[in-house]
């Protein structure tokens, strides 16, 4: 099937460290756009989504410290208490590593459904921490952020994957 | 996607141990930052690093504004110019009378042996955007440590008080709006001098006054200004207007909703008042009349 994410029947070129870094940079810039009002609540958390994506696709390139570091970056960018996003992202990342074999066995739509709880775990951790610290809670739109983010899972391969061509030398690993 | 064979030899600590490690580290960060405010230097450093990216991300909006400005008709600009000139004239009249009144006040104060009011210097700055956290009402302004901004300074617009500086980075600062749930402002009704405390509700466009006894003389339409008794906000800054007063015989306090004078979303430039240092704890500025409201560190008072 065309455009399938992580379909093991299609050989794909392995991602390079550079493409991973560039994808995170784009997600970070997306996060920094001047969001406000309801759009801020709905802003898809592409950083968390990419973390899950690369943890599943290129586990050897990723590590817990990347999730933690990106979380700290997100905290500074969002001017929230340092560590809130780091907690959520670390949780998402390790859950993604744990459920990797299971998620790989599904088709894209099913994968998106499985990615949803991973993203939601990050959001829930963030919200719970904010609640414990007695920050005011955002409106109900906030809870639509995870489903909205999971929808982007279906669009990711169009940006991040290229099918392997025949004349290309195989990667020796 | 290649499915690799499972690792036969696990290197390093188990995933669970690593998860626990990173979660503990994150929680430690949260506690140190939230409770002890010890990570500000680190935050400033990271903030300076990502500043170019923030600038880059604000380019599309800037481009849009420039294009919009370019296609605005000269007539519209002329009309705006005329309106601003008239406003300036009206305010010039007020400003001249204010100078006179200020002289009178300072003469009277010295006659009565009262302490002189300090004059605040100010910094004009631009609103960069809303802070991205959904858990607070904050904006980011384009002046930081390099412009001499300090934590605690009040921020006002042409129409009234906007908020207070709560974090200062190298090149920008965060302003917590008066509508934030954790903000409390000592206010005074202009009509009769009734003093109380206004709290934010955590949503834009509303404030509430939870500590006004039901028998107090307050009514819809009353203008509220800062009373200045906390030593933080200078007295007389416009805060809001009372919108509705509900008196319920069950409660000792009236339920009062207010509308802030200054609509933040329509502003572009704001003024940061650099209030001179004053002792905050215990030694409050001398008060001309006995207070009905609790004094001391006002921001720590919890809502009932």
CSV table of C-alpha atoms in Angstrom, one decimal:
chain,number,residue,atom,x,y,z
A,1,UNK,CA,0.0,0.0,0.0
A,2,UNK,CA,1.3,3.4,-0.9
A,3,UNK,CA,2.2,6.0,1.8
A,4,UNK,CA,2.0,3.4,4.6
A,5,UNK,CA,4.0,4.4,7.7
A,6,UNK,CA,6.4,1.8,8.9
A,7,UNK,CA,5.1,-0.9,6.5
A,8,UNK,CA,7.7,-3.5,6.8
A,9,UNK,CA,7.0,-4.8,3.2
A,10,UNK,CA,8.4,-1.6,1.7
A,11,UNK,CA,12.0,-1.0,2.1
A,12,UNK,CA,12.8,2.6,3.0
A,13,UNK,CA,16.0,4.5,3.2
A,14,UNK,CA,17.3,4.7,6.7
A,15,UNK,CA,17.0,8.2,8.2
A,16,UNK,CA,20.2,10.1,8.7
A,17,UNK,CA,21.0,12.1,11.9
A,18,UNK,CA,20.7,15.3,9.8
A,19,UNK,CA,17.1,14.5,8.7
A,20,UNK,CA,16.2,13.8,12.3
A,21,UNK,CA,17.7,17.1,13.5
A,22,UNK,CA,16.1,19.1,10.7
A,23,UNK,CA,12.6,17.5,11.4
A,24,UNK,CA,13.0,18.5,15.1
A,25,UNK,CA,14.1,22.0,14.1
A,26,UNK,CA,11.0,22.4,11.9
A,27,UNK,CA,8.7,21.1,14.7
A,28,UNK,CA,10.3,23.6,17.1
A,29,UNK,CA,9.8,26.5,14.7
A,30,UNK,CA,6.2,25.4,14.3
A,31,UNK,CA,5.9,25.5,18.1
A,32,UNK,CA,7.3,29.0,18.2
A,33,UNK,CA,4.8,30.5,15.7
A,34,UNK,CA,2.7,33.2,17.3
A,35,UNK,CA,-0.2,31.1,18.5
A,36,UNK,CA,-2.8,32.6,20.7
A,37,UNK,CA,-6.3,32.1,22.0
A,38,UNK,CA,-8.1,28.8,21.1
A,39,UNK,CA,-5.4,28.0,18.5
A,40,UNK,CA,-2.8,27.8,21.3
A,41,UNK,CA,-4.8,25.2,23.0
A,42,UNK,CA,-5.2,23.2,19.8
A,43,UNK,CA,-1.6,23.6,18.6
A,44,UNK,CA,-0.5,20.1,17.6
A,45,UNK,CA,2.5,19.0,19.7
A,46,UNK,CA,4.7,18.0,16.7
A,47,UNK,CA,7.7,17.6,19.0
A,48,UNK,CA,6.1,14.8,20.9
A,49,UNK,CA,4.8,13.3,17.7
A,50,UNK,CA,8.3,13.3,16.1
A,51,UNK,CA,9.8,11.9,19.3
A,52,UNK,CA,7.4,8.9,19.1
A,53,UNK,CA,8.0,8.7,15.3
A,54,UNK,CA,11.8,8.5,15.5
A,55,UNK,CA,11.7,6.3,18.6
A,56,UNK,CA,9.8,3.8,16.5
A,57,UNK,CA,11.5,4.3,13.2
A,58,UNK,CA,15.1,4.9,14.2
A,59,UNK,CA,15.5,3.7,17.8
A,60,UNK,CA,19.3,3.5,17.4
A,61,UNK,CA,19.5,7.3,16.7
A,62,UNK,CA,17.4,8.3,19.6
A,63,UNK,CA,17.9,8.3,23.4
A,64,UNK,CA,16.2,9.4,26.5
A,65,UNK,CA,18.4,12.5,26.8
A,66,UNK,CA,17.1,13.8,23.5
A,67,UNK,CA,13.5,13.6,24.8
A,68,UNK,CA,14.5,15.3,28.0
A,69,UNK,CA,16.5,18.0,26.2
A,70,UNK,CA,13.7,18.8,23.8
A,71,UNK,CA,11.3,19.0,26.7
A,72,UNK,CA,13.6,21.6,28.4
A,73,UNK,CA,13.7,23.5,25.1
A,74,UNK,CA,9.9,23.4,24.9
A,75,UNK,CA,9.6,24.6,28.5
A,76,UNK,CA,11.8,27.6,27.8
A,77,UNK,CA,10.0,28.4,24.5
A,78,UNK,CA,6.6,28.1,26.2
A,79,UNK,CA,7.8,30.0,29.3
A,80,UNK,CA,6.4,27.3,31.5
A,81,UNK,CA,8.0,25.8,34.6
A,82,UNK,CA,11.3,24.1,33.6
A,83,UNK,CA,10.8,20.3,33.5
A,84,UNK,CA,7.1,20.1,32.8
A,85,UNK,CA,7.5,19.2,29.1
A,86,UNK,CA,10.7,17.2,29.8
A,87,UNK,CA,8.6,14.9,32.1
A,88,UNK,CA,5.9,14.5,29.4
A,89,UNK,CA,8.3,13.9,26.5
A,90,UNK,CA,10.4,11.4,28.5
A,91,UNK,CA,7.2,9.5,29.3
A,92,UNK,CA,6.1,9.5,25.7
A,93,UNK,CA,9.5,8.5,24.4
A,94,UNK,CA,9.9,5.5,26.7
A,95,UNK,CA,6.3,4.3,26.1
A,96,UNK,CA,7.1,4.5,22.4
A,97,UNK,CA,10.2,2.4,22.8
A,98,UNK,CA,8.2,-0.1,24.8
A,99,UNK,CA,5.3,-0.4,22.4
A,100,UNK,CA,7.5,-0.2,19.2
A,101,UNK,CA,7.1,-3.8,18.0
A,102,UNK,CA,3.4,-3.7,18.6
A,103,UNK,CA,2.9,-0.4,16.8
A,104,UNK,CA,5.0,-1.6,13.8
A,105,UNK,CA,2.6,-4.4,13.2
A,106,UNK,CA,-0.3,-2.2,12.4
A,107,UNK,CA,-1.5,-0.2,9.4
A,108,UNK,CA,-1.2,3.7,9.5
A,109,UNK,CA,-4.7,4.4,10.8
A,110,UNK,CA,-4.4,1.8,13.5
A,111,UNK,CA,-0.9,3.1,14.3
A,112,UNK,CA,-2.3,6.6,14.7
A,113,UNK,CA,-4.8,5.2,17.2
A,114,UNK,CA,-1.9,3.6,19.1
A,115,UNK,CA,0.1,6.7,19.0
A,116,UNK,CA,-2.7,8.7,20.5
A,117,UNK,CA,-2.3,7.3,24.0
A,118,UNK,CA,1.4,7.9,23.9
A,119,UNK,CA,0.9,11.6,23.0
A,120,UNK,CA,-1.9,11.8,25.5
A,121,UNK,CA,0.4,10.4,28.2
A,122,UNK,CA,2.7,13.4,27.7
A,123,UNK,CA,-0.2,15.9,27.7
A,124,UNK,CA,-1.7,14.3,30.8
A,125,UNK,CA,1.6,14.4,32.7
A,126,UNK,CA,2.0,18.1,31.8
A,127,UNK,CA,-1.6,18.9,32.8
A,128,UNK,CA,-1.4,17.0,36.1
A,129,UNK,CA,1.9,18.7,37.0
A,130,UNK,CA,0.3,22.1,36.3
A,131,UNK,CA,-2.7,21.1,38.3
A,132,UNK,CA,-0.5,20.0,41.3
A,133,UNK,CA,1.3,23.3,41.0
A,134,UNK,CA,-2.1,25.0,41.2
A,135,UNK,CA,-1.9,26.7,37.8
A,136,UNK,CA,-5.3,27.6,36.3
A,137,UNK,CA,-6.6,24.9,34.0
A,138,UNK,CA,-7.2,25.7,30.3
A,139,UNK,CA,-10.6,25.2,28.6
A,140,UNK,CA,-12.0,21.9,27.2
A,141,UNK,CA,-10.4,22.6,23.8
A,142,UNK,CA,-7.1,21.7,25.4
A,143,UNK,CA,-8.1,18.0,25.5
A,144,UNK,CA,-8.5,18.0,21.8
A,145,UNK,CA,-4.8,18.6,21.3
A,146,UNK,CA,-3.7,15.0,21.5
A,147,UNK,CA,-6.3,13.6,19.0
A,148,UNK,CA,-5.4,16.6,16.7
A,149,UNK,CA,-1.7,15.8,17.0
A,150,UNK,CA,-2.3,12.0,16.4
A,151,UNK,CA,-4.0,12.9,13.1
A,152,UNK,CA,-0.7,14.4,11.9
A,153,UNK,CA,0.8,10.9,12.2
A,154,UNK,CA,-0.9,10.1,8.9
A,155,UNK,CA,0.9,13.0,7.2
A,156,UNK,CA,4.4,12.4,8.6
A,157,UNK,CA,5.7,9.9,5.9
A,158,UNK,CA,4.9,12.3,3.1
A,159,UNK,CA,7.5,14.6,4.7
A,160,UNK,CA,10.0,12.2,6.2
A,161,UNK,CA,10.2,9.1,4.2
A,162,UNK,CA,11.4,8.2,0.8
A,163,UNK,CA,11.1,4.8,-0.7
A,164,UNK,CA,14.3,3.0,-1.4
A,165,UNK,CA,15.2,3.0,-5.0
A,166,UNK,CA,16.8,-0.1,-6.7
A,167,UNK,CA,20.1,1.4,-7.7
A,168,UNK,CA,20.9,2.6,-4.3
A,169,UNK,CA,23.6,0.8,-2.3
A,170,UNK,CA,22.3,-0.9,0.8
A,171,UNK,CA,23.3,0.5,4.2
A,172,UNK,CA,25.7,-1.6,6.1
A,173,UNK,CA,24.8,-1.8,9.7
B,1,UNK,CA,11.5,0.1,7.7
B,2,UNK,CA,13.8,-2.7,8.6
B,3,UNK,CA,12.9,-4.8,11.6
B,4,UNK,CA,16.1,-5.4,13.4
B,5,UNK,CA,16.8,-8.5,15.4
B,6,UNK,CA,16.3,-7.9,19.1
B,7,UNK,CA,19.4,-7.0,21.1
B,8,UNK,CA,20.8,-10.1,22.7
B,9,UNK,CA,23.0,-8.2,25.1
B,10,UNK,CA,21.4,-5.4,26.9
B,11,UNK,CA,23.8,-2.6,27.3
B,12,UNK,CA,23.4,-0.1,30.1
B,13,UNK,CA,20.5,0.3,32.5
B,14,UNK,CA,17.1,-1.1,31.7
B,15,UNK,CA,14.5,1.1,29.9
B,16,UNK,CA,12.5,1.3,33.1
B,17,UNK,CA,15.5,2.5,35.1
B,18,UNK,CA,16.2,5.1,32.5
B,19,UNK,CA,12.5,6.2,32.5
B,20,UNK,CA,12.6,6.6,36.2
B,21,UNK,CA,15.9,8.5,36.0
B,22,UNK,CA,14.6,11.0,33.5
B,23,UNK,CA,11.3,11.4,35.2
B,24,UNK,CA,13.0,12.0,38.5
B,25,UNK,CA,15.3,14.5,36.9
B,26,UNK,CA,12.3,16.4,35.3
B,27,UNK,CA,10.5,16.4,38.7
B,28,UNK,CA,13.7,17.8,40.3
B,29,UNK,CA,13.8,20.5,37.7
B,30,UNK,CA,10.2,21.4,38.3
B,31,UNK,CA,10.7,21.6,42.1
B,32,UNK,CA,13.9,23.6,41.8
B,33,UNK,CA,12.4,26.0,39.3
B,34,UNK,CA,9.0,26.4,40.8
B,35,UNK,CA,9.8,26.4,44.5
B,36,UNK,CA,13.3,27.8,44.7
B,37,UNK,CA,13.7,29.8,41.4
B,38,UNK,CA,17.2,28.6,41.1
B,39,UNK,CA,17.3,27.8,37.4
B,40,UNK,CA,16.8,31.4,36.0
B,41,UNK,CA,20.4,31.7,34.8
B,42,UNK,CA,20.1,28.4,32.9
B,43,UNK,CA,16.7,29.5,31.5
B,44,UNK,CA,18.3,32.8,30.4
B,45,UNK,CA,21.0,31.0,28.6
B,46,UNK,CA,18.7,28.7,26.7
B,47,UNK,CA,16.4,31.6,26.0
B,48,UNK,CA,19.3,33.5,24.4
B,49,UNK,CA,20.2,30.5,22.3
B,50,UNK,CA,16.7,30.1,20.9
B,51,UNK,CA,16.1,33.8,20.5
B,52,UNK,CA,17.1,33.7,16.7
B,53,UNK,CA,14.6,30.9,16.2
B,54,UNK,CA,11.9,32.9,17.9
B,55,UNK,CA,12.7,35.8,15.7
B,56,UNK,CA,12.6,33.6,12.6
B,57,UNK,CA,9.2,32.1,13.7
B,58,UNK,CA,7.7,35.6,14.1
B,59,UNK,CA,8.7,36.6,10.6
B,60,UNK,CA,5.6,35.3,8.8
B,61,UNK,CA,3.3,37.4,11.1
B,62,UNK,CA,5.6,40.4,10.7
B,63,UNK,CA,5.5,40.0,6.9
B,64,UNK,CA,1.7,39.8,7.0
B,65,UNK,CA,1.6,43.0,9.1
B,66,UNK,CA,3.9,44.8,6.8
B,67,UNK,CA,1.9,43.8,3.7
B,68,UNK,CA,-1.3,44.8,5.4
B,69,UNK,CA,0.3,48.2,6.3
B,70,UNK,CA,1.5,48.7,2.8
B,71,UNK,CA,-1.9,48.2,1.2
B,72,UNK,CA,-3.7,50.4,3.8
B,73,UNK,CA,-5.0,53.4,1.9
B,74,UNK,CA,-3.4,56.8,2.5
B,75,UNK,CA,-6.9,58.1,3.5
B,76,UNK,CA,-7.2,55.6,6.3
B,77,UNK,CA,-3.7,56.6,7.5
B,78,UNK,CA,-4.6,60.3,7.3
B,79,UNK,CA,-7.8,59.8,9.3
B,80,UNK,CA,-5.8,57.9,11.9
B,81,UNK,CA,-3.2,60.6,12.0
B,82,UNK,CA,-5.9,63.3,12.6
B,83,UNK,CA,-7.5,61.2,15.3
B,84,UNK,CA,-4.2,60.8,17.1
B,85,UNK,CA,-3.4,64.5,16.8
B,86,UNK,CA,-6.8,65.4,18.5
B,87,UNK,CA,-6.1,62.8,21.2
B,88,UNK,CA,-2.7,64.3,21.8
B,89,UNK,CA,-4.2,67.8,22.1
B,90,UNK,CA,-6.8,66.6,24.6
B,91,UNK,CA,-4.1,64.8,26.6
B,92,UNK,CA,-1.7,67.8,26.5
B,93,UNK,CA,-4.4,69.8,28.4
B,94,UNK,CA,-4.6,67.1,31.0
B,95,UNK,CA,-0.9,66.7,31.2
B,96,UNK,CA,-0.4,70.4,31.9
B,97,UNK,CA,-3.0,70.4,34.6
B,98,UNK,CA,-1.4,67.2,36.0
B,99,UNK,CA,1.9,69.0,36.4
B,100,UNK,CA,0.3,71.8,38.3
B,101,UNK,CA,-1.6,69.3,40.5
B,102,UNK,CA,1.6,67.4,41.1
B,103,UNK,CA,3.3,70.6,42.3
B,104,UNK,CA,0.4,71.3,44.6
B,105,UNK,CA,0.3,67.8,46.0
B,106,UNK,CA,4.0,67.7,46.7
B,107,UNK,CA,3.8,71.2,48.4
B,108,UNK,CA,0.8,69.9,50.5
B,109,UNK,CA,2.6,66.7,51.4
B,110,UNK,CA,5.7,68.5,52.6
B,111,UNK,CA,3.4,70.9,54.6
B,112,UNK,CA,1.8,68.0,56.3
B,113,UNK,CA,5.0,66.1,56.8
B,114,UNK,CA,4.0,63.1,54.6
B,115,UNK,CA,6.4,61.1,52.6
B,116,UNK,CA,6.9,62.3,49.0
B,117,UNK,CA,5.7,60.1,46.2
B,118,UNK,CA,8.5,58.7,44.1
B,119,UNK,CA,8.4,59.3,40.4
B,120,UNK,CA,8.8,56.2,38.2
B,121,UNK,CA,10.9,56.1,35.1
B,122,UNK,CA,9.6,54.1,32.2
B,123,UNK,CA,10.6,52.0,29.3
B,124,UNK,CA,8.6,51.9,26.1
B,125,UNK,CA,8.5,48.4,24.6
B,126,UNK,CA,6.6,46.3,22.2
B,127,UNK,CA,4.4,43.2,22.8
B,128,UNK,CA,6.1,40.3,20.9
B,129,UNK,CA,3.2,37.8,21.5
B,130,UNK,CA,1.3,35.8,23.9
B,131,UNK,CA,3.3,33.4,26.0
B,132,UNK,CA,2.6,29.9,24.8
B,133,UNK,CA,1.7,28.2,28.0
B,134,UNK,CA,-2.0,27.4,28.3
B,135,UNK,CA,-1.7,27.4,32.1
B,136,UNK,CA,-1.3,31.2,32.6
B,137,UNK,CA,-2.2,34.5,31.2
B,138,UNK,CA,1.1,35.9,30.1
B,139,UNK,CA,2.5,38.0,27.3
B,140,UNK,CA,6.1,38.5,26.1
B,141,UNK,CA,7.6,41.9,25.6
B,142,UNK,CA,10.7,42.9,23.6
B,143,UNK,CA,12.7,44.4,26.5
B,144,UNK,CA,14.8,42.4,28.9
B,145,UNK,CA,17.7,42.5,31.2
B,146,UNK,CA,19.7,44.5,28.6
B,147,UNK,CA,17.1,47.3,28.9
B,148,UNK,CA,17.2,47.3,32.6
B,149,UNK,CA,13.8,45.6,33.2
B,150,UNK,CA,13.3,44.1,36.6
B,151,UNK,CA,11.0,41.5,38.0
B,152,UNK,CA,8.0,43.1,39.7
B,153,UNK,CA,7.7,46.2,37.6
B,154,UNK,CA,4.1,47.1,36.6
B,155,UNK,CA,3.3,47.3,32.9
B,156,UNK,CA,0.7,49.7,31.5
B,157,UNK,CA,-0.8,50.6,28.2
B,158,UNK,CA,-2.4,53.9,27.1
B,159,UNK,CA,-5.6,52.8,28.7
B,160,UNK,CA,-4.5,51.3,32.0
B,161,UNK,CA,-2.7,48.6,33.9
B,162,UNK,CA,-1.8,45.4,31.9
B,163,UNK,CA,0.1,43.4,34.4
B,164,UNK,CA,3.4,42.8,36.1
B,165,UNK,CA,6.9,41.6,35.0
B,166,UNK,CA,7.3,38.1,36.3
B,167,UNK,CA,10.4,36.8,34.5
B,168,UNK,CA,13.2,38.7,32.8
B,169,UNK,CA,15.3,37.1,30.1
B,170,UNK,CA,18.3,38.7,28.4
B,171,UNK,CA,16.4,40.1,25.5
B,172,UNK,CA,12.7,39.7,26.4
B,173,UNK,CA,10.5,39.6,29.5
B,174,UNK,CA,7.3,37.9,30.5
B,175,UNK,CA,4.4,39.9,31.8
B,176,UNK,CA,1.7,38.1,33.8
B,177,UNK,CA,-1.5,39.8,33.0
B,178,UNK,CA,-3.9,41.2,35.7
B,179,UNK,CA,-6.4,38.6,34.5
B,180,UNK,CA,-4.2,35.7,35.5
B,181,UNK,CA,-5.6,33.6,38.3
B,182,UNK,CA,-2.6,34.2,40.5
B,183,UNK,CA,-2.6,37.9,40.3
B,184,UNK,CA,-4.0,40.2,43.0
B,185,UNK,CA,-4.0,44.0,42.8
B,186,UNK,CA,-4.9,46.3,45.6
B,187,UNK,CA,-7.5,48.7,44.1
B,188,UNK,CA,-9.6,51.6,45.1
B,189,UNK,CA,-12.9,52.8,43.7
B,190,UNK,CA,-12.5,56.3,42.3
B,191,UNK,CA,-16.0,57.5,43.3
B,192,UNK,CA,-15.7,56.9,47.0
B,193,UNK,CA,-12.2,55.6,47.8
B,194,UNK,CA,-13.4,52.1,48.8
B,195,UNK,CA,-10.3,49.9,49.0
B,196,UNK,CA,-10.2,46.2,48.2
B,197,UNK,CA,-8.3,43.6,46.2
B,198,UNK,CA,-9.0,42.6,42.6
B,199,UNK,CA,-8.2,39.1,41.5
B,200,UNK,CA,-7.8,37.7,38.0
B,201,UNK,CA,-10.2,34.9,36.9
B,202,UNK,CA,-7.7,33.1,34.7
B,203,UNK,CA,-9.6,34.1,31.5
B,204,UNK,CA,-9.2,37.2,29.4
B,205,UNK,CA,-11.5,40.2,29.9
B,206,UNK,CA,-12.7,39.6,33.5
B,207,UNK,CA,-11.6,40.4,37.1
B,208,UNK,CA,-13.4,39.8,40.3
B,209,UNK,CA,-13.5,41.5,43.7
B,210,UNK,CA,-14.1,38.7,46.3
B,211,UNK,CA,-13.6,40.7,49.5
B,212,UNK,CA,-16.2,43.5,49.4
B,213,UNK,CA,-18.7,43.2,52.2
B,214,UNK,CA,-22.3,43.2,51.0
B,215,UNK,CA,-23.1,46.5,52.8
B,216,UNK,CA,-20.3,48.4,51.0
B,217,UNK,CA,-21.2,51.2,48.7
B,218,UNK,CA,-20.1,49.8,45.3
B,219,UNK,CA,-22.1,49.8,42.1
B,220,UNK,CA,-21.9,48.9,38.5
B,221,UNK,CA,-19.9,51.5,36.5
B,222,UNK,CA,-17.5,52.3,39.3
B,223,UNK,CA,-14.0,53.0,38.1
B,224,UNK,CA,-11.2,51.1,39.9
B,225,UNK,CA,-7.6,52.3,40.1
B,226,UNK,CA,-4.6,50.9,41.9
B,227,UNK,CA,-4.5,52.1,45.5
B,228,UNK,CA,-0.7,51.8,45.8
B,229,UNK,CA,-0.8,50.3,49.3
B,230,UNK,CA,1.3,47.3,48.4
B,231,UNK,CA,4.2,49.4,47.4
B,232,UNK,CA,4.4,47.6,44.1
B,233,UNK,CA,1.9,49.3,41.8
B,234,UNK,CA,2.0,53.1,42.0
B,235,UNK,CA,-1.4,54.6,43.0
B,236,UNK,CA,-3.8,55.8,40.4
B,237,UNK,CA,-3.3,53.4,37.5
B,238,UNK,CA,-6.7,52.5,35.8
B,239,UNK,CA,-7.5,48.8,36.4
B,240,UNK,CA,-11.1,48.2,35.4
B,241,UNK,CA,-14.7,49.1,35.7
B,242,UNK,CA,-17.3,47.3,37.9
B,243,UNK,CA,-19.6,45.4,35.6
B,244,UNK,CA,-22.1,43.7,37.9
B,245,UNK,CA,-22.7,43.5,41.7
B,246,UNK,CA,-24.7,40.6,43.1
B,247,UNK,CA,-25.6,40.8,46.8
B,248,UNK,CA,-26.5,37.4,48.3
B,249,UNK,CA,-27.7,37.3,51.9
B,250,UNK,CA,-26.1,33.9,52.3
B,251,UNK,CA,-22.6,35.2,51.8
B,252,UNK,CA,-20.9,38.0,53.8
B,253,UNK,CA,-19.3,39.3,50.6
B,254,UNK,CA,-20.8,40.6,47.4
B,255,UNK,CA,-20.1,38.9,44.1
B,256,UNK,CA,-18.6,41.5,41.9
B,257,UNK,CA,-17.4,41.2,38.4
B,258,UNK,CA,-15.2,43.8,36.6
B,259,UNK,CA,-13.9,44.4,33.1
B,260,UNK,CA,-10.3,45.4,32.8
B,261,UNK,CA,-9.7,48.8,31.3
B,262,UNK,CA,-6.9,47.7,29.0
B,263,UNK,CA,-7.6,45.2,26.3
B,264,UNK,CA,-4.3,43.5,25.8
B,265,UNK,CA,-5.0,41.9,22.5
B,266,UNK,CA,-5.4,45.2,20.7
B,267,UNK,CA,-2.2,46.8,22.1
B,268,UNK,CA,1.1,46.9,20.4
B,269,UNK,CA,3.3,49.2,22.6
B,270,UNK,CA,3.3,49.1,26.4
B,271,UNK,CA,5.1,51.0,29.1
B,272,UNK,CA,7.2,49.3,31.8
B,273,UNK,CA,7.3,51.5,35.0
B,274,UNK,CA,10.6,51.1,36.8
B,275,UNK,CA,9.3,51.7,40.3
B,276,UNK,CA,12.1,52.6,42.8
B,277,UNK,CA,12.8,50.0,45.4
B,278,UNK,CA,10.7,50.2,48.5
B,279,UNK,CA,10.7,48.0,51.6
B,280,UNK,CA,7.9,45.4,51.0
B,281,UNK,CA,7.8,43.4,54.1
B,282,UNK,CA,6.4,45.0,57.2
B,283,UNK,CA,7.3,48.6,56.6
B,284,UNK,CA,4.6,49.7,54.2
B,285,UNK,CA,4.4,53.2,52.9
B,286,UNK,CA,2.8,55.4,55.5
B,287,UNK,CA,-0.9,55.3,55.1
B,288,UNK,CA,-3.0,58.4,55.4
B,289,UNK,CA,-6.1,56.6,56.7
B,290,UNK,CA,-6.8,53.3,58.5
B,291,UNK,CA,-7.1,50.4,56.1
B,292,UNK,CA,-10.1,48.1,55.8
B,293,UNK,CA,-8.2,45.7,53.6
B,294,UNK,CA,-5.4,43.4,54.8
B,295,UNK,CA,-2.0,44.7,54.1
B,296,UNK,CA,1.4,42.9,53.7
B,297,UNK,CA,2.4,40.7,50.8
B,298,UNK,CA,-0.8,41.0,49.0
B,299,UNK,CA,-0.1,38.6,46.2
B,300,UNK,CA,0.0,35.6,48.5
B,301,UNK,CA,-3.6,35.9,49.6
B,302,UNK,CA,-5.7,33.0,48.5
B,303,UNK,CA,-9.2,33.3,47.2
B,304,UNK,CA,-12.0,31.9,49.4
